[in-house]
PDB file of C-alpha atoms in Angstrom:
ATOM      1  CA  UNK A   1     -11.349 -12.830   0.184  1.00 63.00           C
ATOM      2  CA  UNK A   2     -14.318 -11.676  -2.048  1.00 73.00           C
ATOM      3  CA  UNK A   3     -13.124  -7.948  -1.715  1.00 75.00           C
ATOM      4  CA  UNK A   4      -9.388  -8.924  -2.952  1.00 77.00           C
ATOM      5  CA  UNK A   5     -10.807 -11.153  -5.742  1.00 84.00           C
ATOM      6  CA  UNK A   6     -13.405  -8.178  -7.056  1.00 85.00           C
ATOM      7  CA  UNK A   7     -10.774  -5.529  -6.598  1.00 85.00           C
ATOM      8  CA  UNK A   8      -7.651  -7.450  -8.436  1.00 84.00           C
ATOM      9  CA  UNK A   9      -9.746  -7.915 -11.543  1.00 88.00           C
ATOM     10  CA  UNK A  10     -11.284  -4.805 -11.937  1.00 89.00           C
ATOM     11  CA  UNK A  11      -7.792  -2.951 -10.861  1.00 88.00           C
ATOM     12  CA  UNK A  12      -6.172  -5.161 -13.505  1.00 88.00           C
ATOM     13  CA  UNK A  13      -9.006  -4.179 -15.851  1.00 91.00           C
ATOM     14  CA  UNK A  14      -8.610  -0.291 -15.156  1.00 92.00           C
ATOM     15  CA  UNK A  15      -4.969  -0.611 -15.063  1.00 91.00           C
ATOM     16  CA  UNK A  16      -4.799  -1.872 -18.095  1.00 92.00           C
ATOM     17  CA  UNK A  17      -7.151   0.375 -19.884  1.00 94.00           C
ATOM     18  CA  UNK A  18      -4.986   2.877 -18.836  1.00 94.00           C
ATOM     19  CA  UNK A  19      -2.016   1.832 -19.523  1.00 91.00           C
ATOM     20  CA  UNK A  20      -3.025   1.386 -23.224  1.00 94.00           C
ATOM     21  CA  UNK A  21      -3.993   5.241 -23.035  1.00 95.00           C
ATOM     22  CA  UNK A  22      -0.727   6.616 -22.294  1.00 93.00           C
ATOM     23  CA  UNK A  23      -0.730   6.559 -18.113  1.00 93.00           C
ATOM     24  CA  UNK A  24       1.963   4.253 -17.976  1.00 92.00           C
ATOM     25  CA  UNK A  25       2.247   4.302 -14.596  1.00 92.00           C
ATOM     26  CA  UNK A  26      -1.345   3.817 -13.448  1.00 92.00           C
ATOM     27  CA  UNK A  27      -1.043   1.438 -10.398  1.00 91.00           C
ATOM     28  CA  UNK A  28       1.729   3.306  -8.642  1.00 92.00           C
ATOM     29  CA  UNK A  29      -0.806   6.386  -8.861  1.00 93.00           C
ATOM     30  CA  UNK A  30      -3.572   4.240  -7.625  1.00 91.00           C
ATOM     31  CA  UNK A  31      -1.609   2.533  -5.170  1.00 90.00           C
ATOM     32  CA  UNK A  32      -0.361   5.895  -3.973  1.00 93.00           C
ATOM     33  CA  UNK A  33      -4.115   7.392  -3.564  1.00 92.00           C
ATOM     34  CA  UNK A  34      -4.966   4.365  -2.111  1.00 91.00           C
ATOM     35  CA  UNK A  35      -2.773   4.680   0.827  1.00 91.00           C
ATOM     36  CA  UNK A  36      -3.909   8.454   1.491  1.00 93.00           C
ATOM     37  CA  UNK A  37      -8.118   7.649   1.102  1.00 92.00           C
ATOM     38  CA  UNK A  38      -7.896   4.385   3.174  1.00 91.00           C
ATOM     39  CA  UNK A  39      -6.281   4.730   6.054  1.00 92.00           C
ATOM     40  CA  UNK A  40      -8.852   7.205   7.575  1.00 93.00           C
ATOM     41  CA  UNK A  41     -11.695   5.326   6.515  1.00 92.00           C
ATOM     42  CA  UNK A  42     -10.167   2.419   8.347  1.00 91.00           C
ATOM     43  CA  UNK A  43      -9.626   4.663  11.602  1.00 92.00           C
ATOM     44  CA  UNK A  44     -13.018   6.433  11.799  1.00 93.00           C
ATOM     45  CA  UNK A  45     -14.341   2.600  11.319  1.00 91.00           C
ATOM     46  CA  UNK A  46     -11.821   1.291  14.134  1.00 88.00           C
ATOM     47  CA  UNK A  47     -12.431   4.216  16.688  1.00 91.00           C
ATOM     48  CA  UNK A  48     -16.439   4.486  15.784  1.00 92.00           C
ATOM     49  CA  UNK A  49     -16.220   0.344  17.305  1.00 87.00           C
ATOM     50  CA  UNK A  50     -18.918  -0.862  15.460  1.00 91.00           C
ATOM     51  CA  UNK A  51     -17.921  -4.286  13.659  1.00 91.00           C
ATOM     52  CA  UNK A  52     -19.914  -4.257  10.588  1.00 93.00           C
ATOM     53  CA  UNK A  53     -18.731  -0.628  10.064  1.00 93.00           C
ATOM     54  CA  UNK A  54     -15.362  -2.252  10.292  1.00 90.00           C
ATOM     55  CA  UNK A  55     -16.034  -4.954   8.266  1.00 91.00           C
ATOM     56  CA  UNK A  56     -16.934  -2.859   5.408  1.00 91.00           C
ATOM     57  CA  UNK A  57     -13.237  -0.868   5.690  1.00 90.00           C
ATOM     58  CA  UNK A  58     -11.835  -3.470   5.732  1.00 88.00           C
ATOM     59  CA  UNK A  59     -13.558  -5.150   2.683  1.00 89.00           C
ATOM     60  CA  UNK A  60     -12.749  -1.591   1.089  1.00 88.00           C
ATOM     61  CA  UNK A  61      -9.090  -1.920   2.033  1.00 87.00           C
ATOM     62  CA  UNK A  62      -8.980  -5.554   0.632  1.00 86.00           C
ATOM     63  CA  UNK A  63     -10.972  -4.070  -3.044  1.00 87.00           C
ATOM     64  CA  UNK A  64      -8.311  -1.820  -3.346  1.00 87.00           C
ATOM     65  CA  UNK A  65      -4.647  -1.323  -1.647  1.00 83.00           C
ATOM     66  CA  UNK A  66      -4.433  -5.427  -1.092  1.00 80.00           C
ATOM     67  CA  UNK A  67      -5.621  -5.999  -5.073  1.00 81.00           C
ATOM     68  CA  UNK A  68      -3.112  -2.854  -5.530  1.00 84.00           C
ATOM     69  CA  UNK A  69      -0.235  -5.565  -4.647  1.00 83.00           C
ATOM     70  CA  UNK A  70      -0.505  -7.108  -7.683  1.00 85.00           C
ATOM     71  CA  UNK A  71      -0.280  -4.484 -10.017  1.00 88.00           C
ATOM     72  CA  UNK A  72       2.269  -2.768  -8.432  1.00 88.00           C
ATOM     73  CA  UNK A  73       4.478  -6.184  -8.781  1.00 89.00           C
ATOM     74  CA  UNK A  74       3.614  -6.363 -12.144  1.00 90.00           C
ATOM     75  CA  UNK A  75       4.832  -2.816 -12.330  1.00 91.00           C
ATOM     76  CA  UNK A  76       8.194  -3.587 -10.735  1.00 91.00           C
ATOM     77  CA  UNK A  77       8.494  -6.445 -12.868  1.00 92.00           C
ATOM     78  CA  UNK A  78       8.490  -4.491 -16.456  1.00 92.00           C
ATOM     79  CA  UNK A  79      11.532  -2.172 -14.873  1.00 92.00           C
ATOM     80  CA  UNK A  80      13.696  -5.179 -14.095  1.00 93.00           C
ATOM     81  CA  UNK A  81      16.705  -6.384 -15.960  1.00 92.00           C
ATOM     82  CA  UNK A  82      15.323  -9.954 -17.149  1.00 92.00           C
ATOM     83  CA  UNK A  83      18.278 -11.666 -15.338  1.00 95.00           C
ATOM     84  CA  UNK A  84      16.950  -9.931 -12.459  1.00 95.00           C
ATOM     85  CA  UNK A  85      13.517 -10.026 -12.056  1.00 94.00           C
ATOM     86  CA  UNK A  86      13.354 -13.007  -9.164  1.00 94.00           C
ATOM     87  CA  UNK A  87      15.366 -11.221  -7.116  1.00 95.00           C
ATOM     88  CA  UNK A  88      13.146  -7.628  -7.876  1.00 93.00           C
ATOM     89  CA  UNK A  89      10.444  -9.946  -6.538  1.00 93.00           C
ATOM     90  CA  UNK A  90      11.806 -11.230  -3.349  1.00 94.00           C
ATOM     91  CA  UNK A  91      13.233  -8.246  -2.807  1.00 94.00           C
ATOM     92  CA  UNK A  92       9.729  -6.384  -3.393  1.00 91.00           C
ATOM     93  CA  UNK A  93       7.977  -9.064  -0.929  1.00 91.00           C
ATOM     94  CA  UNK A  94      11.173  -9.239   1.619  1.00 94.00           C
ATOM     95  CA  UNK A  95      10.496  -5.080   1.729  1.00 90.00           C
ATOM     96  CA  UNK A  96       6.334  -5.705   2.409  1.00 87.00           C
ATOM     97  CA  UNK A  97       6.558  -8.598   4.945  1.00 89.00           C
ATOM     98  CA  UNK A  98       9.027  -6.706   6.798  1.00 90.00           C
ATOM     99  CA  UNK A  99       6.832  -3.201   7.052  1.00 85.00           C
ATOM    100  CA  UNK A 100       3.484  -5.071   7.542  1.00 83.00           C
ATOM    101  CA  UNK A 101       4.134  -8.151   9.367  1.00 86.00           C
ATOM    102  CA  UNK A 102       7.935  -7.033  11.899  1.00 89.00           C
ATOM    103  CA  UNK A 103       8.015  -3.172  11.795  1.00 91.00           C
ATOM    104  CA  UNK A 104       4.189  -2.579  12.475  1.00 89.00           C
ATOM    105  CA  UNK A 105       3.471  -4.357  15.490  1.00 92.00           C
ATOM    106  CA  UNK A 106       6.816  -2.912  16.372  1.00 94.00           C
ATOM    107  CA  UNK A 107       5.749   0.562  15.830  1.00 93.00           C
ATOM    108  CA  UNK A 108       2.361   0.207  17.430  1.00 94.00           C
ATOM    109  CA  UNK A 109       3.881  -1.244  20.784  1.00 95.00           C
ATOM    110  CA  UNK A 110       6.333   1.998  20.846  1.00 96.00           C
ATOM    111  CA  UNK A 111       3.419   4.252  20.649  1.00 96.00           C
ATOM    112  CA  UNK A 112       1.494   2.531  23.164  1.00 96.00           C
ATOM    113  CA  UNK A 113       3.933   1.784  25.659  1.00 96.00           C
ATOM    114  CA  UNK A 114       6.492   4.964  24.857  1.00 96.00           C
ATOM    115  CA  UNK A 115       3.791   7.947  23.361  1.00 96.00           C
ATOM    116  CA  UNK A 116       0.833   6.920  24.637  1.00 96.00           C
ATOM    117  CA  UNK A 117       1.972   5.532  28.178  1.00 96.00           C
ATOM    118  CA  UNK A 118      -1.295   3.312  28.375  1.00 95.00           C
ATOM    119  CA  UNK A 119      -1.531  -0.030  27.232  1.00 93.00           C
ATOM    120  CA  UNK A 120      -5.337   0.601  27.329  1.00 94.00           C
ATOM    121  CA  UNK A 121      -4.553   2.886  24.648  1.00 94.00           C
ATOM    122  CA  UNK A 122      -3.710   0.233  22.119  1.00 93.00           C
ATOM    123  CA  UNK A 123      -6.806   1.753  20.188  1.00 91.00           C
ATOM    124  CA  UNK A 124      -5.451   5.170  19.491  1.00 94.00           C
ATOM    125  CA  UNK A 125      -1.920   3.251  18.598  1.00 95.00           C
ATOM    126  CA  UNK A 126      -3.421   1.323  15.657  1.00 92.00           C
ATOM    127  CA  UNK A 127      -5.208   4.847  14.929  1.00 93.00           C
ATOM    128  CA  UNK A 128      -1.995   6.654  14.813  1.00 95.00           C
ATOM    129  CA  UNK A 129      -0.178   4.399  13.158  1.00 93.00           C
ATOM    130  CA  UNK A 130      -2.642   3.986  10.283  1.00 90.00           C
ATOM    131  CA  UNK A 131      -2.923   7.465   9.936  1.00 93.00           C
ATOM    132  CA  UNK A 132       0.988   7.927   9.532  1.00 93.00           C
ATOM    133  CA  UNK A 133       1.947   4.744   7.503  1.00 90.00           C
ATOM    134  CA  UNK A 134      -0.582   5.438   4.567  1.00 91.00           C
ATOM    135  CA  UNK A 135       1.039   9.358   3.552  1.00 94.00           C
ATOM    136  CA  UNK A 136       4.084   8.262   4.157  1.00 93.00           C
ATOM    137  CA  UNK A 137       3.836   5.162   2.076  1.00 91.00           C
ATOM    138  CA  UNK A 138       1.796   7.275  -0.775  1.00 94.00           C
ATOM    139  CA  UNK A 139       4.584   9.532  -0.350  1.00 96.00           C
ATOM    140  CA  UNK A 140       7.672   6.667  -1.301  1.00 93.00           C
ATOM    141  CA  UNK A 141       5.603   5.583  -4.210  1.00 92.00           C
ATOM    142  CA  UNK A 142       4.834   9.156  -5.405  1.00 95.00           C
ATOM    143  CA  UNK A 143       8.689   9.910  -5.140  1.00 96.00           C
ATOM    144  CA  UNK A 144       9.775   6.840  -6.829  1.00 93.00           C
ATOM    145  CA  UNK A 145       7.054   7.604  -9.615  1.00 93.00           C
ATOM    146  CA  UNK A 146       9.935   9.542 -12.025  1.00 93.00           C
ATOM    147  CA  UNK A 147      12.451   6.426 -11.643  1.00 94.00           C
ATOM    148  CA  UNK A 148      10.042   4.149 -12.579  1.00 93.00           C
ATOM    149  CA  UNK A 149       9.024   5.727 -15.829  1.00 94.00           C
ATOM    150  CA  UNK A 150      12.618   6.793 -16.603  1.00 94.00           C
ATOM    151  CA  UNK A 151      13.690   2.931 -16.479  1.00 92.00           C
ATOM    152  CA  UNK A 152      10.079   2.384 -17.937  1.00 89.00           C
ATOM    153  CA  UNK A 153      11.644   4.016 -20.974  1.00 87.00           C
ATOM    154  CA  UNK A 154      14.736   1.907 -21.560  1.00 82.00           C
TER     155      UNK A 154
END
C-alpha cells in the first residue's frame, strides 16, 4: 500500500509539472513506458524465486503502473463530454476489471494447459503473459495518444 501511496503523489506531482509545461499528455506517456519497463522486472523477479526480490517488483509495480491508474482516469476524464463523464468512468474501470481480474487468469490457464502442456509450468505462464500484456498494453495507449490530444483540444 506504501508503494501506491508514494507513487500516486509524486506521479500526480510530475504529472502535473508537466502538464503545466506543455506535455499535455504526460500520464498516458508514463503509463505507456510503464507497461514496457515493468513487466520484465516483474518476470526476472518471478522466475529468479526469491521473495524479497519479488517483493521489491512488486512494490515497483505498485510506485508506478498501479499510481499510473489515477492519472490516466483523470486523463480520460478532461476528454469527456460533461454529461458523460460517469459513464467514461465505468466504462474505463468495466474495461480494467475485465483485462486484469476475467481475461488474465483466462489467458494464463490457456498457456499452461494449451502452449505449455504442463500445469507445472504455471511459472513460465505468468512469465509469458507478463511479458506480452505490458507492449501490447503500452502499445493501445501509445496508439490512442493522437485521439486523446485531438479531443484534448476541443
Amino acid at each position: 500500500a506504501l508503494g501506491g501511496i508514494v507513487g500516486g503523489l509524486s506521479l500526480g506531482v510530475l504529472i502535473d509539472h508537466r502538464f503545466a509545461r506543455g506535455t499535455r499528455d504526460m500520464a498516458l506517456r508514463l503509463l505507456c513506458g510503464f507497461c514496457i519497463a515493468i513487466p520484465p522486472v516483474l518476470a526476472a523477479a518471478f522466475a529468479a524465486g526469491n521473495f524479497a526480490l519479488l517483493f521489491g517488483a512488486i512494490t515497483l509495480m505498485m510506485m508506478t503502473m498501479g499510481s499510473s491508474y489515477g492519472p490516466t482516469m483523470a486523463a480520460v476524464q478532461m476528454i469527456a463530454p460533461i454529461e458523460m463523464r460517469g459513464r467514461f468512468a465505468a466504462l474505463m474501470v468495466l474495461a480494467s476489471n475485465l483485462c486484469g481480474y476475467a481475461f488474465r487468469p483466462m489467458l494464463i490457464g490457456f498457456l499452461t494447459d494449451y502452449v505449455y502442456g504442463d500445469p507445472m509450468k504455471l511459472g513460465w505462464a505468468i512469465i509469458t503473459g507478463l511479458l506480452t500484456a505490458g507492449p501490447l498494453a503500452a502499445w493501445m495507449v501509445w496508439s490512442a495518444r493522437g485521439d486523446f490530444l485531438r479531443h484534448l483540444d476541443r
